[in-house]
XYZ file of C-alpha atoms in Angstrom:
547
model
C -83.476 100.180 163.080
C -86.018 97.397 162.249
C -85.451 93.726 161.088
C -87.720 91.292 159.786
C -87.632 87.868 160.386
C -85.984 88.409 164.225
C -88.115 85.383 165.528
C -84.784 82.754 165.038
C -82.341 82.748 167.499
C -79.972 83.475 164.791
C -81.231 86.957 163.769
C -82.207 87.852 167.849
C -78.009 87.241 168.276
C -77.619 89.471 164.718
C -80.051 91.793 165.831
C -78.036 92.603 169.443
C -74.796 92.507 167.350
C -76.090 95.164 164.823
C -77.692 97.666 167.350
C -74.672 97.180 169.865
C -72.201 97.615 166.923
C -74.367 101.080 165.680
C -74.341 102.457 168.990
C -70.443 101.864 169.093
C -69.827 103.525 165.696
C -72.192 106.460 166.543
C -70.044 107.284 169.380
C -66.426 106.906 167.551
C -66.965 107.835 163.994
C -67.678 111.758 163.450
C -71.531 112.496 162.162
C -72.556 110.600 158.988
C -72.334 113.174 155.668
C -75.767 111.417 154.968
C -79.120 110.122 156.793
C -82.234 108.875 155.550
C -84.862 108.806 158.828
C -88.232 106.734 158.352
C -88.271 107.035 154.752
C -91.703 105.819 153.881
C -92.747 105.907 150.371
C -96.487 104.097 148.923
C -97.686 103.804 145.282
C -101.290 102.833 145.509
C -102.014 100.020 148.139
C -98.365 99.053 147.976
C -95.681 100.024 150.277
C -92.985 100.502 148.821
C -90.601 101.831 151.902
C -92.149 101.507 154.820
C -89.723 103.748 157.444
C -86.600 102.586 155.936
C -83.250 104.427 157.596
C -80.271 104.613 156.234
C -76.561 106.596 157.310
C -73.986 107.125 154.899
C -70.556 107.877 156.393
C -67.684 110.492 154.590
C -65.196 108.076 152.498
C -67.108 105.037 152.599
C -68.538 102.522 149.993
C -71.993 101.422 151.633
C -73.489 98.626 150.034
C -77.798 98.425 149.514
C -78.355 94.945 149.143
C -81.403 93.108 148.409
C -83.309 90.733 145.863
C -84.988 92.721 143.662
C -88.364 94.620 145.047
C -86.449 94.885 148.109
C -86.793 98.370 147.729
C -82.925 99.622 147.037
C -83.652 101.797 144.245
C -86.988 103.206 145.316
C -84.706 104.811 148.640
C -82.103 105.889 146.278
C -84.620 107.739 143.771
C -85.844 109.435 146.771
C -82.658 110.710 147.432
C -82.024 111.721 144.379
C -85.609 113.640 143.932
C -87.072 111.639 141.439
C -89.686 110.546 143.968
C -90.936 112.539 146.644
C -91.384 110.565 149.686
C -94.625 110.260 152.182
C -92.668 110.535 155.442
C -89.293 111.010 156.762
C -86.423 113.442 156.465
C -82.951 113.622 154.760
C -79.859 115.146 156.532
C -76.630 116.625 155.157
C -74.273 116.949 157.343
C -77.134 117.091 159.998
C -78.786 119.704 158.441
C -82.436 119.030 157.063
C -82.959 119.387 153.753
C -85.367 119.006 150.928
C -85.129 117.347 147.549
C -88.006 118.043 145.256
C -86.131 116.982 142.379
C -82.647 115.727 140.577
C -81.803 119.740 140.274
C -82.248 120.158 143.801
C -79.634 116.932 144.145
C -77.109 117.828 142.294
C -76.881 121.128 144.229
C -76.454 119.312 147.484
C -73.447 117.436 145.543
C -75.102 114.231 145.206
C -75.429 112.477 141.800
C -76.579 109.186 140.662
C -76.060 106.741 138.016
C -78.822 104.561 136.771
C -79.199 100.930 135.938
C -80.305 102.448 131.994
C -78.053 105.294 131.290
C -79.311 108.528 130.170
C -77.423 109.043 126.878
C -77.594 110.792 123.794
C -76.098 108.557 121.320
C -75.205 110.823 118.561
C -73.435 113.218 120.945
C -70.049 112.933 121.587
C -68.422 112.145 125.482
C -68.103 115.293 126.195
C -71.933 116.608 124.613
C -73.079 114.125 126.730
C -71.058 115.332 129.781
C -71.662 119.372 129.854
C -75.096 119.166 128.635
C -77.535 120.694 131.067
C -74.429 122.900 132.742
C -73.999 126.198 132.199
C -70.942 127.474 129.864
C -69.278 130.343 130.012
C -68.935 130.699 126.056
C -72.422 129.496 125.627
C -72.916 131.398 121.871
C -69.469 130.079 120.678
C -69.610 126.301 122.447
C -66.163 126.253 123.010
C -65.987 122.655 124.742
C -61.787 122.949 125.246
C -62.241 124.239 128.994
C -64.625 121.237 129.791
C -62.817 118.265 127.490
C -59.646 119.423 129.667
C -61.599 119.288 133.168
C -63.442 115.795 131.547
C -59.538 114.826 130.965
C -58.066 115.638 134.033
C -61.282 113.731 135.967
C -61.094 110.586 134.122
C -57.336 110.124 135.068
C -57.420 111.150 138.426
C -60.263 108.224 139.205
C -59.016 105.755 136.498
C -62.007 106.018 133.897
C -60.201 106.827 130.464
C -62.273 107.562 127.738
C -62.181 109.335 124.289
C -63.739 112.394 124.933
C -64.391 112.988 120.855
C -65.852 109.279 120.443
C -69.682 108.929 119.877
C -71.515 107.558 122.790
C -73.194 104.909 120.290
C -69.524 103.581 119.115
C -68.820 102.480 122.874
C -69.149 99.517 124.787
C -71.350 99.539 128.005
C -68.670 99.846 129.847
C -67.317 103.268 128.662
C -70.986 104.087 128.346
C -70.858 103.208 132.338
C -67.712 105.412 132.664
C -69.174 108.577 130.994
C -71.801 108.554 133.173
C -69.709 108.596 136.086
C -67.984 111.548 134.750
C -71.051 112.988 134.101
C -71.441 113.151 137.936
C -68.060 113.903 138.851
C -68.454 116.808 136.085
C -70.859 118.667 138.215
C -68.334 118.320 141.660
C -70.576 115.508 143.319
C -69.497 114.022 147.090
C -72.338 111.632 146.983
C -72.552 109.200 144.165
C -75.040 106.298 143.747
C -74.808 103.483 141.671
C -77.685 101.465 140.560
C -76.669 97.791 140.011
C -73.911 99.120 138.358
C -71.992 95.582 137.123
C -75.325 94.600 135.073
C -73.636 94.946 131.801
C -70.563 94.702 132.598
C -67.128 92.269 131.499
C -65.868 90.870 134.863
C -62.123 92.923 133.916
C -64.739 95.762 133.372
C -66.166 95.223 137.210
C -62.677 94.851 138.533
C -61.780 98.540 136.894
C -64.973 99.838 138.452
C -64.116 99.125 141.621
C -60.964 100.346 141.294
C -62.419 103.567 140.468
C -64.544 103.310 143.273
C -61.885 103.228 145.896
C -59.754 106.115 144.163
C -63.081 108.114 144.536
C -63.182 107.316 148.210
C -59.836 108.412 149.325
C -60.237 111.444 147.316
C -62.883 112.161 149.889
C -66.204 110.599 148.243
C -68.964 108.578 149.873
C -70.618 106.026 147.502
C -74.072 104.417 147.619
C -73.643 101.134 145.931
C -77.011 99.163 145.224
C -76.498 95.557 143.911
C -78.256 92.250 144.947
C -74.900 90.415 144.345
C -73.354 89.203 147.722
C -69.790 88.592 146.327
C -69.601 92.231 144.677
C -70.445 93.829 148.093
C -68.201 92.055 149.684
C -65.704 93.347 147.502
C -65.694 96.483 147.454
C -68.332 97.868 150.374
C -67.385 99.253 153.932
C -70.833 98.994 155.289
C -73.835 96.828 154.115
C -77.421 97.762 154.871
C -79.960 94.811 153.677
C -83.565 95.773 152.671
C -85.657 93.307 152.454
C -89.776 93.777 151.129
C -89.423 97.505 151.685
C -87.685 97.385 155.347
C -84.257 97.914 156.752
C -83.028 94.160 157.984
C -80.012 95.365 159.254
C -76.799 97.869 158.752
C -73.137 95.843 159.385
C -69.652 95.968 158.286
C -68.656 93.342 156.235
C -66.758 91.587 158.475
C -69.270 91.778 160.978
C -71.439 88.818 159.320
C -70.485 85.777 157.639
C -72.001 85.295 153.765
C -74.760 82.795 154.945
C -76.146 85.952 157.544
C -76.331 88.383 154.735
C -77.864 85.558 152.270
C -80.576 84.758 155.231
C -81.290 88.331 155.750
C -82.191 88.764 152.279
C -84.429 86.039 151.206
C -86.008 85.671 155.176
C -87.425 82.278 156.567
C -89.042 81.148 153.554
C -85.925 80.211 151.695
C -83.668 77.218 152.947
C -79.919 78.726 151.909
C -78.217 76.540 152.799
C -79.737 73.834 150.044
C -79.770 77.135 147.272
C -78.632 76.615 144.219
C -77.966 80.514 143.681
C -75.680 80.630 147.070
C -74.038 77.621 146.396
C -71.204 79.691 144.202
C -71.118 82.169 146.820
C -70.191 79.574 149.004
C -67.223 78.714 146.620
C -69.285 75.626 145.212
C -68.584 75.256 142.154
C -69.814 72.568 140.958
C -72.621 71.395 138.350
C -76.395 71.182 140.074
C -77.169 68.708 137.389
C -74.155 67.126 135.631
C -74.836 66.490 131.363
C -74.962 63.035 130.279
C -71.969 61.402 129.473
C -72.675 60.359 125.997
C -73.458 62.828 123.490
C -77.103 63.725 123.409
C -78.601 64.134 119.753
C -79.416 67.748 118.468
C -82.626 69.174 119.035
C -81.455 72.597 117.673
C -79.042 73.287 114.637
C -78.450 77.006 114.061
C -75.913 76.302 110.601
C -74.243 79.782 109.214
C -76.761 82.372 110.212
C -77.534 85.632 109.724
C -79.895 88.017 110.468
C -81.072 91.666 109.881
C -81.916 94.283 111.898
C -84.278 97.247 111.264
C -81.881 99.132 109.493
C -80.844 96.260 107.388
C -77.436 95.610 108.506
C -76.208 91.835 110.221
C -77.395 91.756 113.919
C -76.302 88.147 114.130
C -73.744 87.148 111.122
C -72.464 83.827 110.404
C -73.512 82.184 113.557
C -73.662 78.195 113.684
C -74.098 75.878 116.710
C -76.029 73.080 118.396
C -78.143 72.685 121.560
C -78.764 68.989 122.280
C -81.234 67.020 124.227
C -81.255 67.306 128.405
C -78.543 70.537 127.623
C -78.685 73.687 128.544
C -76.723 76.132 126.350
C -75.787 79.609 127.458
C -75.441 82.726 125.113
C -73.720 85.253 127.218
C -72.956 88.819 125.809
C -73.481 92.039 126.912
C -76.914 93.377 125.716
C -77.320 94.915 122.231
C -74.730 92.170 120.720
C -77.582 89.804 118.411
C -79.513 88.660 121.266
C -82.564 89.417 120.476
C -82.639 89.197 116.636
C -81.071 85.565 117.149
C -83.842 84.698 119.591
C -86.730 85.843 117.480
C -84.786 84.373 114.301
C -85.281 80.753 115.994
C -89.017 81.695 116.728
C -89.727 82.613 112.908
C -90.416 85.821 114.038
C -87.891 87.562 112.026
C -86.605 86.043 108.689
C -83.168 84.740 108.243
C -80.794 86.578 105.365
C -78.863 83.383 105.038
C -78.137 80.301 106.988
C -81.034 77.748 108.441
C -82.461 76.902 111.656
C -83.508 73.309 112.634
C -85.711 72.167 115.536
C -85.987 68.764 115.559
C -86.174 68.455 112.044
C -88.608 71.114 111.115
C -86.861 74.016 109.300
C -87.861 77.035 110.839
C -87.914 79.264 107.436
C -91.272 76.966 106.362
C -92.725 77.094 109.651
C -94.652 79.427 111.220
C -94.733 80.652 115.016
C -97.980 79.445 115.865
C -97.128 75.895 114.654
C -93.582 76.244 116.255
C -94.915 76.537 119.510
C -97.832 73.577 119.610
C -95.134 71.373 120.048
C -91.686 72.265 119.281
C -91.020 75.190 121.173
C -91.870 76.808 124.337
C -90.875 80.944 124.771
C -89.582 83.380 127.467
C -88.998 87.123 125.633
C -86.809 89.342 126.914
C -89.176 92.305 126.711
C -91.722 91.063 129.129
C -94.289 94.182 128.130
C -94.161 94.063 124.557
C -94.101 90.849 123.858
C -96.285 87.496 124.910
C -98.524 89.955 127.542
C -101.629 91.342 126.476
C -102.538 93.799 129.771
C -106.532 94.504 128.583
C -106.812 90.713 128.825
C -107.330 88.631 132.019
C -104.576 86.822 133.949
C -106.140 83.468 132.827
C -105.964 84.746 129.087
C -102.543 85.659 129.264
C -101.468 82.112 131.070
C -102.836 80.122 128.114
C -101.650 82.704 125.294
C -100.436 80.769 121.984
C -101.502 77.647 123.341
C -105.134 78.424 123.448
C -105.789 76.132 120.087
C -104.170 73.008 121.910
C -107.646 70.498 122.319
C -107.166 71.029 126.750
C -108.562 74.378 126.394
C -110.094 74.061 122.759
C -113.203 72.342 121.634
C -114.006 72.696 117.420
C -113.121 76.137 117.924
C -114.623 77.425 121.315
C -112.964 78.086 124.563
C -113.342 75.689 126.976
C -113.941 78.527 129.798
C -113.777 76.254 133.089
C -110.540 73.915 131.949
C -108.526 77.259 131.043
C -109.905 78.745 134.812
C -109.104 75.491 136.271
C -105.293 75.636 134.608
C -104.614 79.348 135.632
C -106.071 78.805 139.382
C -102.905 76.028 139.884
C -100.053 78.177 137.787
C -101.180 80.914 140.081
C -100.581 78.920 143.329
C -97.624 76.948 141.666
C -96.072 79.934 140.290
C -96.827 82.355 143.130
C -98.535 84.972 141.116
C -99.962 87.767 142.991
C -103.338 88.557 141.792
C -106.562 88.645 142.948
C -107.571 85.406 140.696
C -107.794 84.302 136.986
C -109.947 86.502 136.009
C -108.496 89.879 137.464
C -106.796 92.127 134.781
C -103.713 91.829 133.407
C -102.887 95.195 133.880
C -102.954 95.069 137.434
C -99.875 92.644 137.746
C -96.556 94.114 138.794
C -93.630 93.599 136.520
C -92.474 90.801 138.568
C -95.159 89.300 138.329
C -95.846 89.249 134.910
C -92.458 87.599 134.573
C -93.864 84.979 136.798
C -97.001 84.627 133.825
C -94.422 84.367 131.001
C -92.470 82.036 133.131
C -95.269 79.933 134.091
C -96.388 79.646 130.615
C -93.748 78.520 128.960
C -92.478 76.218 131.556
C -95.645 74.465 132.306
C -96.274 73.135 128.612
C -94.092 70.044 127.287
C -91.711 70.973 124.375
C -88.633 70.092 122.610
C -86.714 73.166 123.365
C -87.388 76.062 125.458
C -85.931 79.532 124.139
C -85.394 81.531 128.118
C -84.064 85.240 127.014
C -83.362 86.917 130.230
C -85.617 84.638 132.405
C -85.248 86.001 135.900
C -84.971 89.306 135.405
C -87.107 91.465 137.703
C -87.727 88.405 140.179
C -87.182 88.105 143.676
C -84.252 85.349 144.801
C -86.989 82.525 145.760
C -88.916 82.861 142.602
C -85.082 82.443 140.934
C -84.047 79.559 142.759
C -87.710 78.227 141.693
C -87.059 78.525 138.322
C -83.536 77.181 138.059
C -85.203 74.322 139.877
C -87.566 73.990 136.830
C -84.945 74.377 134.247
C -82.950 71.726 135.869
C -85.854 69.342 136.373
C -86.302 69.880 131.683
C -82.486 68.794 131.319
C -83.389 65.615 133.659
C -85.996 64.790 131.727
C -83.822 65.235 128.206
C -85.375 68.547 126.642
C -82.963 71.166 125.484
C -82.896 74.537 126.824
C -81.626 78.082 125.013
C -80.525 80.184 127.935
C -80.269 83.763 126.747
C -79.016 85.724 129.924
C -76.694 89.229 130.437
C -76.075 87.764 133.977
C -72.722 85.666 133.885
C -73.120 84.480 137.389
C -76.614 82.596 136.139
C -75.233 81.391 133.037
C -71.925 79.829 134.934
C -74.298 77.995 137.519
C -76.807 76.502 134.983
C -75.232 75.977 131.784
C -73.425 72.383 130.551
C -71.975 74.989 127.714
C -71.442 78.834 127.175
C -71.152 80.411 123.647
C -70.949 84.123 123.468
C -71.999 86.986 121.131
C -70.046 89.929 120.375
C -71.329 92.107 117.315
C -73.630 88.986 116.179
C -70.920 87.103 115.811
C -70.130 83.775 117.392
C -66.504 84.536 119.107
C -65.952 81.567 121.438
C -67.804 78.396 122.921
C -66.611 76.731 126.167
C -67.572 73.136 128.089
C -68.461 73.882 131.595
C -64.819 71.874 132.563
C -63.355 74.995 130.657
C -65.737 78.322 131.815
C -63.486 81.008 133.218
C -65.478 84.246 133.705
C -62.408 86.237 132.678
C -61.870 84.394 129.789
C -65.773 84.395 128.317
C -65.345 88.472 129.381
C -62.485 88.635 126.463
C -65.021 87.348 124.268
C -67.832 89.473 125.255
C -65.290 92.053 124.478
C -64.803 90.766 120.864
C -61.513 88.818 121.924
C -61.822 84.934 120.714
C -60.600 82.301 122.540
C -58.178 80.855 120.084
C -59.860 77.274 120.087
């Protein structure tokens, strides 16, 4: 066992507590169904894993937590074969084994569920279930034997579904449930989740972890990655943190208080006890930054919307509401609901069927982008790769992207080379971008931190309204609590903010209001005196609130 970050007095007491309370387990519990010894695992110059361990007892829930980059699902995909690691071994049931790939996984009874789930959406439940297993009536594909086996699985362990209905007519939460059928199908004892609550209602998360705990006393063991301290506390036995690609420590839950596990995750460099992410794990729920007594004026009207997709039918349909100066509006939902379309609608990059959208008194229909975002409007888009991120261009290039016309980096026409170096050398340091420099390649940034460059760019030029779709996605919890920091610091100063976001937990902390989508539609909009997560999950669900 290692731990990073021993050198407070705090961790040293941890530490003793965490090696004194393995050795006592190792002697009283029988021999773990599962270990993971040294697991060391490199891509490039980066380490990945770097001799992470790991023991998974029979009938547990063990809990991999960690901010993300901690290096939860790289361990897991070893596991599961999808990468082959540089050092260590894997035990089952003490017994060395090898796992060159998922096939060789799912013969040692261990399956895994990703974060994206792999889905054929024309097929039906149970296509998606059998295929890839062998049937017995292979020339006739007589699915009765297997839609009664599906049947008698998803009662057993609580996850109904219709086996008949097409997987693109579900929600993400029966998608969720299919796949764990999918695993249970093929007779696993191991089952991984990867951040498996992502897109999930909060009455959808409570069923899960029902299920979970039905699967354990039938005899399961359960890897659960998440870097949400309130869902392992939940539902795990045993909580290993990982932390920049090394084991912190392995405890039961009771074993640590919430602050220990928060500490162990983000290290020294991150005062907790000040966080604004911890502060609802601490049962804080109160605003950071309260909204203004009086009513602020509108900087955006969105007035009877709509808005096509590529196949021409409504993504977003009939949608109307306002986001007002120093405010920062939420639009929760679970993804594929009329995010997107609604976010590039307000950007002018996809035309409106009906409706109109106001910033500030410029319509957006006679607008264009370019103009939009001189002044008006600053950007974050959800699909950091496609969009706003050019990787054959430098880091420097990419930090002043859309805004290289403005006069501080423009002069009649030509770049002004050492103002735009000058710019990018302080949103590097500010922003805590790691690169080797301005003018290194884009290409060589992680994904993190290219959501650090999108972040940086929109956040460091002044505008009306910022437009944040999925903001912190793919960053580590300082860089988070850095950029709530910044969002809080635009309401203060009276600019309105469009916050976009699949995680609940980030819109209840931030928001002064909370609208949600369900099918493009507007179904509900609540004042932060009235947010109830179970009540905006009903309306992610399609169920309005009645007001």
């Amino acid at each position: 066992m290692s731990i990073i970050g021993c050198e407070s007095s705090g961790f040293h007491t941890l530490f003793t507590k965490a090696v004194y309370s393995k050795g006592v387990a190792e002697s009283m519990v029988e021999q773990p169904i599962l270990q993971m010894k040294d697991i060391r695992k490199t891509f490039g110059n980066v380490v990945a894993l770097n001799n992470v361990s790991l023991s998974l007892n029979r009938k547990e829930v063990h809990g991999l937590l960690g901010g993300n980059g901690a290096g939860k699902t790289t361990l897991m995909n070893v596991l599961y074969g999808l990468y082959k690691p540089d050092a260590g071994d894997i035990l089952l049931d003490g017994e060395k084994i090898q796992i060159r790939s998922p096939k060789d996984a799912i013969s040692h009874k261990i399956g895994m569920v990703h974060q994206h789930f792999l889905q054929v959406d024309s097929f039906s439940v149970v296509e998606n279930i059998v295929l890839g297993t062998p049937l017995a009536n292979n020339p006739r594909l007589d699915l009765a034997p297997a839609r009664k086996k599906i049947g008698q699985l998803a009662e057993h362990f609580g996850l109904e579904v219709e086996t008949e209905a097409r997987i693109e007519d579900l929600s993400m939460g029966i998608r969720q449930r299919v796949e764990i059928l999918k695993a249970l199908y093929r007779g696993v004892k191991i089952l991984i989740l990867d951040e498996p609550t992502t897109n999930l209602t909060p009455q959808e998360v409570d069923h899960l972890f029902h299920s979970l705990r039905a699967m354990v006393n039938a005899g399961m063991s359960v890897a659960f990655i998440t870097h949400k301290l309130r869902e392992v506390l939940s539902v795990c036995d045993r909580i290993t943190v990982l932390r920049q690609g090394e084991t912190v420590f392995t405890l039961g839950r009771s074993e640590a208080d919430e602050e220990t596990f928060v500490q162990a995750m983000v290290g020294e460099e991150m005062d907790v006890g000040d966080s604004l992410i911890f502060s609802r794990q601490r049962g804080d729920e109160s605003q950071p930054a309260p909204a203004a007594a009086e009513p602020q004026p509108p900087t955006l009207r969105v007035q009877d919307v709509c808005v096509l997709n590529e196949a021409g039918l409504p993504a977003v349909d009939g949608c109307t509401f306002t986001a007002h100066q120093g405010e920062i509006l939420g639009i929760a939902g679970v993804a594929g609901n009329g995010q997107l379309e609604l976010a590039e609608s307000i950007m002018g990059i996809r035309p409106l069927a009906a409706g109109e959208i106001i910033i500030n008194d410029t319509p957006v229909s006679t607008a264009k982008t370019v103009d939009l975002l001189q002044d008006l409007v600053t950007y974050i888009p959800e699909d950091r790769l496609q969009d706003g991120y050019l990787p054959t261009a430098t880091v420097a290039q990419n930090l002043i992207l859309g805004f290289h016309r403005k006069p501080t980096y423009n002069r009649h026409g030509f770049l002004k080379r050492r103002a735009i170096l000058q710019a990018s050398a302080e949103l590097i340091s500010e922003y805590n971008i790691i690169t080797q420099g301005p003018n290194d390649a884009a290409a060589n940034l992680s994904g993190g931190n290219i959501q650090r460059v999108m972040i940086a760019r929109a956040l460091s030029y002044p505008s009306q309204l910022l437009l944040a779709h999925n903001p912190t996605r793919g960053l580590d919890i300082p860089s988070m609590e850095f950029v709530y920091r910044k969002l809080l610091a635009r309401k203060e100063s009276g600019q309105a903010t469009l916050l976009i976001s699949e995680d609940l937990d980030e819109l209840l902390l931030m928001c002064d209001r909370i609208a949600t989508l369900y099918r493009g539609k507007l179904v509900g909009l609540l004042k932060r005196a009235d947010f109830d997560k179970y009540q905006i999950g009903r309306m992610m669900s399609g169920v309005t609130n009645g007001k």
